[in-house]
mmCIF file of C-alpha atoms in Angstrom:
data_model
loop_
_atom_site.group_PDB
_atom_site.id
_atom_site.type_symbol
_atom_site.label_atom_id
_atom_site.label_comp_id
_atom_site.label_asym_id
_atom_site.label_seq_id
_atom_site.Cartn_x
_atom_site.Cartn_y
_atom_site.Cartn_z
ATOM 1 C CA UNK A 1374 20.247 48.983 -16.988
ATOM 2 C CA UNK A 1375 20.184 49.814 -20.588
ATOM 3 C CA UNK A 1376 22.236 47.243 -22.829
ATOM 4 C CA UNK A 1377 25.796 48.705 -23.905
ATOM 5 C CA UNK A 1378 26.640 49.259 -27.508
ATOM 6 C CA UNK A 1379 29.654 47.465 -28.321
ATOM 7 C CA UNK A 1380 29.901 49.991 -31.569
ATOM 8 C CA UNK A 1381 28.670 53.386 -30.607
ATOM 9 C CA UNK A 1382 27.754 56.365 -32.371
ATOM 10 C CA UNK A 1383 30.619 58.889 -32.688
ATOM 11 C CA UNK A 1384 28.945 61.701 -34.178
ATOM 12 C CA UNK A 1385 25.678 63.057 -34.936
ATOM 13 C CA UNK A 1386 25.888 62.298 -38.646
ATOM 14 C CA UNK A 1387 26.127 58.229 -37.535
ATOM 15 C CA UNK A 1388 23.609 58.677 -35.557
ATOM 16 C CA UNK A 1389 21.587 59.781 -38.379
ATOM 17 C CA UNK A 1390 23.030 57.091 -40.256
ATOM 18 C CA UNK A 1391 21.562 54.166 -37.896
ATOM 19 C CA UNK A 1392 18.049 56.305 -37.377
ATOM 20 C CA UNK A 1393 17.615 56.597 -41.477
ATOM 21 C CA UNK A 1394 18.382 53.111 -41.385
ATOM 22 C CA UNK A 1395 16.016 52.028 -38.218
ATOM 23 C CA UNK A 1396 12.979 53.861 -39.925
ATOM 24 C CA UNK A 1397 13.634 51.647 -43.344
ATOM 25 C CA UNK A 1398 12.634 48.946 -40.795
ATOM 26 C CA UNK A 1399 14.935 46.326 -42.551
ATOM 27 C CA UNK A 1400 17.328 44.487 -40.766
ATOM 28 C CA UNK A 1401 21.170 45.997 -41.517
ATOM 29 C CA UNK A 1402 24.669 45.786 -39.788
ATOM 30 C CA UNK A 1403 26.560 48.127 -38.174
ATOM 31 C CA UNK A 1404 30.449 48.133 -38.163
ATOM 32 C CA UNK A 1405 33.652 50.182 -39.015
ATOM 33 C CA UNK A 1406 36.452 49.680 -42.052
ATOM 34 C CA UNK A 1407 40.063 50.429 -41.428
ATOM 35 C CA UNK A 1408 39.507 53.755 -41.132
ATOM 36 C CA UNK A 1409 37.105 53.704 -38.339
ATOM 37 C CA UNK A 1410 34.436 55.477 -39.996
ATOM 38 C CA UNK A 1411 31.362 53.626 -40.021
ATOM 39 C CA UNK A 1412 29.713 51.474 -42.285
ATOM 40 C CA UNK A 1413 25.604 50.537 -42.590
ATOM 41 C CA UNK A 1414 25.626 47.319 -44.523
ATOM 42 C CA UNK A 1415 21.810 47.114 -45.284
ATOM 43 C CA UNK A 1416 20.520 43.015 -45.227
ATOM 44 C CA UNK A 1417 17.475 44.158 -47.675
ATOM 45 C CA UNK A 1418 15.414 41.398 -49.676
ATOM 46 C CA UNK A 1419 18.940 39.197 -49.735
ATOM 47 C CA UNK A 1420 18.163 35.567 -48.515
ATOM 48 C CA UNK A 1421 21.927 35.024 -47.391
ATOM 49 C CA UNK A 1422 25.467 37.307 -47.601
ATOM 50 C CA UNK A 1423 28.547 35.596 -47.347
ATOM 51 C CA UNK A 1424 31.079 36.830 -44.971
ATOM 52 C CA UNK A 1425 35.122 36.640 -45.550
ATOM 53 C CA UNK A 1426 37.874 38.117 -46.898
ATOM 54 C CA UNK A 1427 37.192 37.221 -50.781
ATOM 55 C CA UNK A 1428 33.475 37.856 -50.336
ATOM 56 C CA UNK A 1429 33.341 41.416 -52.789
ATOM 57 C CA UNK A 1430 29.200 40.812 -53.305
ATOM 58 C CA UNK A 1431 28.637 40.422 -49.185
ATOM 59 C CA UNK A 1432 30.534 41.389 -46.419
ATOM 60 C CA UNK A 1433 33.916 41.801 -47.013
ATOM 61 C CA UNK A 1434 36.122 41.728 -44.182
ATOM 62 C CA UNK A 1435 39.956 42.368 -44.898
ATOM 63 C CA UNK A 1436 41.466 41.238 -41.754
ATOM 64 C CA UNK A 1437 44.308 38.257 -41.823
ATOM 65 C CA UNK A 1438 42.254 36.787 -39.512
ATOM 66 C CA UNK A 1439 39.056 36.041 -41.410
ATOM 67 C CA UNK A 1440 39.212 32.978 -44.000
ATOM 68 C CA UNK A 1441 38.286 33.551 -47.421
ATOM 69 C CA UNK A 1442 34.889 32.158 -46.826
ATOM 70 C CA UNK A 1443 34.244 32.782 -42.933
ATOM 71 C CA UNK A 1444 30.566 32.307 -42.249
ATOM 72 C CA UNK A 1445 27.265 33.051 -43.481
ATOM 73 C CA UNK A 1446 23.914 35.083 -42.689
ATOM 74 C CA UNK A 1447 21.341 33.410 -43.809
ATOM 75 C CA UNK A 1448 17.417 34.806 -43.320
ATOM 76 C CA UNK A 1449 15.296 32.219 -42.387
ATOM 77 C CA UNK A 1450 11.407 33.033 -42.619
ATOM 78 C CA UNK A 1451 11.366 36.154 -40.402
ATOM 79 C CA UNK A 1452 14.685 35.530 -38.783
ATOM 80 C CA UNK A 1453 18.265 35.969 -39.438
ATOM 81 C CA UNK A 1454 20.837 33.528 -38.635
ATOM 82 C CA UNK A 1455 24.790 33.287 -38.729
ATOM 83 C CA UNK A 1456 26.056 30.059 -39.934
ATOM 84 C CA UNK A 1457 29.846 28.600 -39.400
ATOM 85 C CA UNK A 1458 29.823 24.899 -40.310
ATOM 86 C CA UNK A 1459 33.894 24.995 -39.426
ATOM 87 C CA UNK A 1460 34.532 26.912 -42.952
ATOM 88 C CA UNK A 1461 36.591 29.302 -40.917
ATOM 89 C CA UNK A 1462 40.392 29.147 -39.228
ATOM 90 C CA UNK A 1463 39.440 31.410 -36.432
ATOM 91 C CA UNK A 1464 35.389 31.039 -35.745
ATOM 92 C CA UNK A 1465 32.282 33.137 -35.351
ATOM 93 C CA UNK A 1466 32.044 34.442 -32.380
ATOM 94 C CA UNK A 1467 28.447 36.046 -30.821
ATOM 95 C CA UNK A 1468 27.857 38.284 -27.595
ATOM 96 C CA UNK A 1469 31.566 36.548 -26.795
ATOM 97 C CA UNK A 1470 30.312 32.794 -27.421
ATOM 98 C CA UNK A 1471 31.765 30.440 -30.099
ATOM 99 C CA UNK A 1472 29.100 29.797 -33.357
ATOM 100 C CA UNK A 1473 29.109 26.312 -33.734
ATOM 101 C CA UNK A 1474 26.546 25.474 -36.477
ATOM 102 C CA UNK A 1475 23.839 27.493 -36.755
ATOM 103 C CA UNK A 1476 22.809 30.576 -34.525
ATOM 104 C CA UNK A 1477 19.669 32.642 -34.591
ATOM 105 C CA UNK A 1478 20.017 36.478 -34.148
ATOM 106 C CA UNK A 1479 18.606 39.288 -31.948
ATOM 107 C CA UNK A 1480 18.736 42.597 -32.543
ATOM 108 C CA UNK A 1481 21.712 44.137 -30.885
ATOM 109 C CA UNK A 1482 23.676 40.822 -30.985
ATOM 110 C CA UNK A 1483 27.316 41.659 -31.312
ATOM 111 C CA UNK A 1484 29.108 39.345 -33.779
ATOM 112 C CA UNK A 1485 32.858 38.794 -34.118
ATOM 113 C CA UNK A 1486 34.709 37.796 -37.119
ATOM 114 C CA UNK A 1487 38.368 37.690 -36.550
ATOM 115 C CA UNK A 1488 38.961 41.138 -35.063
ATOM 116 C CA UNK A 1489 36.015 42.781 -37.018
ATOM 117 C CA UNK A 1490 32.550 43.615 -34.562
ATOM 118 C CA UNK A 1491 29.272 44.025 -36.458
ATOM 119 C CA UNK A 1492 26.402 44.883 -34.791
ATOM 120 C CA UNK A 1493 23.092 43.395 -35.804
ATOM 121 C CA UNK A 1494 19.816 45.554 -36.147
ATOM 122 C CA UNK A 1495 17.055 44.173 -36.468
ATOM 123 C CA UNK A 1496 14.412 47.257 -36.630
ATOM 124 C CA UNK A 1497 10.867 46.906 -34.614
ATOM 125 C CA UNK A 1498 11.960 43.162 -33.359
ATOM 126 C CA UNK A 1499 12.441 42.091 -29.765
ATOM 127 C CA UNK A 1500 15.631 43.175 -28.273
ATOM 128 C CA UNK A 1501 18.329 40.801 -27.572
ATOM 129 C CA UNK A 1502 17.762 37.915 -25.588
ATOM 130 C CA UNK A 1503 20.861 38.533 -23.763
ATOM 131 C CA UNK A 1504 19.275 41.648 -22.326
ATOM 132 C CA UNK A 1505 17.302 41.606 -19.394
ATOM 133 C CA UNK A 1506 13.572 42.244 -20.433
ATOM 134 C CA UNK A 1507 12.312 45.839 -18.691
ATOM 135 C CA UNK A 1508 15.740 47.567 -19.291
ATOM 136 C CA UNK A 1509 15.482 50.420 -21.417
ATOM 137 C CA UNK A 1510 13.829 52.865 -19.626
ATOM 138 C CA UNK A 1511 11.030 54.097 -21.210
ATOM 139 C CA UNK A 1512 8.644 57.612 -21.066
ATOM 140 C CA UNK A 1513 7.122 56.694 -18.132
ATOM 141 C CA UNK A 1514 10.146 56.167 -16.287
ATOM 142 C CA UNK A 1515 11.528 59.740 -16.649
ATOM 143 C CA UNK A 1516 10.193 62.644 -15.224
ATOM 144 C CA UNK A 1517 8.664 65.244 -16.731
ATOM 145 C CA UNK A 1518 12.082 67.446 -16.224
ATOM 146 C CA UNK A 1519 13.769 65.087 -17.379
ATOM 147 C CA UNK A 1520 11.815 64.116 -20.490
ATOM 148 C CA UNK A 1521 12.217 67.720 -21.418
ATOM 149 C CA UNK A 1522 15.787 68.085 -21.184
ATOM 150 C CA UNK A 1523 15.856 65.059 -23.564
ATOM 151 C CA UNK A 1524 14.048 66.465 -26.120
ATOM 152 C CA UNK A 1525 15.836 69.616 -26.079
ATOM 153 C CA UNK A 1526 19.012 67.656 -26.479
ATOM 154 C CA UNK A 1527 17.454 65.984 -29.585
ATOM 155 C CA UNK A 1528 16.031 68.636 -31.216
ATOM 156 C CA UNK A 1529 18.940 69.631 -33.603
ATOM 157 C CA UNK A 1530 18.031 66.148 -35.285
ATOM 158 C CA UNK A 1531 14.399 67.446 -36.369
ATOM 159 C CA UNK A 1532 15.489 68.305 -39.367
ATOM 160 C CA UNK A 1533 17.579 65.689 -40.090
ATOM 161 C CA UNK A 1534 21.241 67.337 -40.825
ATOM 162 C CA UNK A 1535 23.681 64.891 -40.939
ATOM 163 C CA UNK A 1536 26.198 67.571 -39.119
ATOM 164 C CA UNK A 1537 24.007 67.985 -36.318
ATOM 165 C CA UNK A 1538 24.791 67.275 -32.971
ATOM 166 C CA UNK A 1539 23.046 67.374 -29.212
ATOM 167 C CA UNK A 1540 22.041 70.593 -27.941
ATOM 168 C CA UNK A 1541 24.377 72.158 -25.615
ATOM 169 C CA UNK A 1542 23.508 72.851 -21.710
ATOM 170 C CA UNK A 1543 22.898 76.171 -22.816
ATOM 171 C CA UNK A 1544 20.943 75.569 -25.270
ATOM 172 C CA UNK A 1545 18.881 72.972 -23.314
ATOM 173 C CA UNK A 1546 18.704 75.412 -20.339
ATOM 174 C CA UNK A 1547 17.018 78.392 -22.358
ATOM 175 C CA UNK A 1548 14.915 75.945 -23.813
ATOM 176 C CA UNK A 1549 13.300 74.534 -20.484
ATOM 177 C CA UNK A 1550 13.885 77.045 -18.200
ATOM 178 C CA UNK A 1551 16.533 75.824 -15.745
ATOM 179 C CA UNK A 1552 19.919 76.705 -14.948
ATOM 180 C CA UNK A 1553 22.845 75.229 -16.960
ATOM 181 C CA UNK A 1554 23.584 73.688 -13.596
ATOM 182 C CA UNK A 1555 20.510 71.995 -12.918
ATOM 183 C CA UNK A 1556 20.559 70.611 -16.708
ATOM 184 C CA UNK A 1557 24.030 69.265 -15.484
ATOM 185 C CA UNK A 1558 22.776 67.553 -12.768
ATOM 186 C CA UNK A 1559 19.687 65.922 -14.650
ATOM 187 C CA UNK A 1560 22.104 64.934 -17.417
ATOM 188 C CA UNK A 1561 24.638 63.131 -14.903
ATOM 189 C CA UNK A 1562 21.176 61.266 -13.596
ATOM 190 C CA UNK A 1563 20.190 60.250 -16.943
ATOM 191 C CA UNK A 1564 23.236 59.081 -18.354
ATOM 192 C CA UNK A 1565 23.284 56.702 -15.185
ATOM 193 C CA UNK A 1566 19.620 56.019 -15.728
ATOM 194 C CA UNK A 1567 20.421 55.215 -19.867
ATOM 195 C CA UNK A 1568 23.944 53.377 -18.718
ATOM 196 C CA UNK A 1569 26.317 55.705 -20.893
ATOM 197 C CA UNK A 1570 28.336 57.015 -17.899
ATOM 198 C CA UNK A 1571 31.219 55.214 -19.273
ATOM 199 C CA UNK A 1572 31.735 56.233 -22.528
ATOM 200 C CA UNK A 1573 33.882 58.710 -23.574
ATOM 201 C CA UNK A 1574 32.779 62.525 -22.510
ATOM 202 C CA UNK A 1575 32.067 63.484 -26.246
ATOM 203 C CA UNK A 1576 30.362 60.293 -26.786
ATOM 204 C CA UNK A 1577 27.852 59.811 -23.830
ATOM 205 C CA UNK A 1578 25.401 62.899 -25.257
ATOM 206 C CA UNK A 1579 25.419 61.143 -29.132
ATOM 207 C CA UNK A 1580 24.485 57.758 -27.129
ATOM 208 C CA UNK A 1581 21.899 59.494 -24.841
ATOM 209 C CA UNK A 1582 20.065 61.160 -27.891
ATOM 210 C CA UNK A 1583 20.486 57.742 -29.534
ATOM 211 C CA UNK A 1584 18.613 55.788 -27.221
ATOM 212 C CA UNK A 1585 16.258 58.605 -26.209
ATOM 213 C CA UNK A 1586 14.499 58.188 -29.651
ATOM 214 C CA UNK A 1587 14.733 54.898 -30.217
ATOM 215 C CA UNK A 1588 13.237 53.858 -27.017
ATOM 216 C CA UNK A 1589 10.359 56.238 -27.843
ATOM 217 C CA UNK A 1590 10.968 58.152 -24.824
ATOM 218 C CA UNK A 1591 11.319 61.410 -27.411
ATOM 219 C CA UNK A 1592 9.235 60.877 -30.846
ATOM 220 C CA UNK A 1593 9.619 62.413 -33.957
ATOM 221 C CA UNK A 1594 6.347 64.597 -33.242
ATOM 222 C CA UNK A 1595 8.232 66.301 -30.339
ATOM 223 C CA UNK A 1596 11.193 67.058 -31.936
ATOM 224 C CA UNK A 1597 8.690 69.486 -34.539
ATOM 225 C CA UNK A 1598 6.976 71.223 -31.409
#
């Protein structure tokens, strides 16, 4: 099964958000302020960003339960890494373990500091380690059907709106040829076959068109045909 996002997209403008960033190919985080609305907090050429509550030029995290100074990423050669040397009250927490030291990072490791989540992306390197190699299904394991129906559900994102969203059924079903039903019924397969059957209703289509393109399974080329 496909890895869950601990921070999923809510729109289609986010998603557009984490695919601008994915094609800069730099490493960023993904999390939320107070409002909910998310934030891309690009890692860049930086060698290390400070993480706390008094931290203005890194992450800033204002939540009672981050220390001033909480933790540190720190890029080592090609890697990332989150430090906590005991700086902070409350810890560092990653995929639900304690930090204690030094930790290296995979891309879609979920970190924890205090109540705040942050995602890390690491664009084009191996997925997380926690995640069972083989998982993300990939164009071969679709069907041709099905493979279609996803690219009709991306194709609003071809030209790169940040208000656009998935196709509807109807939509999809004029595109391929099928009745809205049978779209239904391929959707309900793919979401199990993608793992998003639990999200929310208007969440699981955002997800499914998230991890449609960047598995590969849909490419930018087929969005333009």
């Amino acid at each position: 099964m496909v890895a869950k996002d601990p921070l999923p997209a809510h729109s289609g403008g986010e998603l557009k958000q984490r695919l601008d960033a994915e094609r800069r190919g730099d490493p960023f985080l993904v999390l939320r302020d107070s409002e909910g609305a998310q934030v891309i907090h690009g890692l860049g050429d930086a060698d290390a960003v400070a993480v706390g509550r008094a931290q203005p030029s890194g992450l800033q995290i204002d939540d009672p339960e981050v220390s001033s100074l909480h933790a540190e990423l720190q890029r080592v050669g090609d890697d990332w890494v989150v430090v906590d040397d005991g700086l902070s009250r409350n810890g560092t927490f990653v995929n639900g373990e304690r930090v204690s030291g030094r930790r290296r990072l995979c891309d879609g490791d979920a970190l924890r500091f205090g109540q705040m989540l942050v995602v890390f992306r690491a664009p084009g390197a191996p997925a997380a380690e926690t995640a069972a190699a083989g998982d993300t299904p990939t164009a071969s394991s679709v069907t041709d059907t099905q493979r279609g129906i996803l690219i009709a559900l991306c194709r609003p994102y071809r030209e790169g709106s940040e208000f656009a969203t998935p196709a509807t059924n109807k939509h999809i079903s004029e595109e391929i040829f099928l009745s809205v039903d049978a779209v239904k019924a391929h959707l309900r397969g793919l979401f199990e076959k993608f793992d998003v059957g639990d999200l929310p209703q208007n969440q699981k289509r955002v997800r499914l068109a998230e991890l449609a393109m960047r598995s590969g399974v849909v490419s930018p080329r087929d969005l333009e045909r």
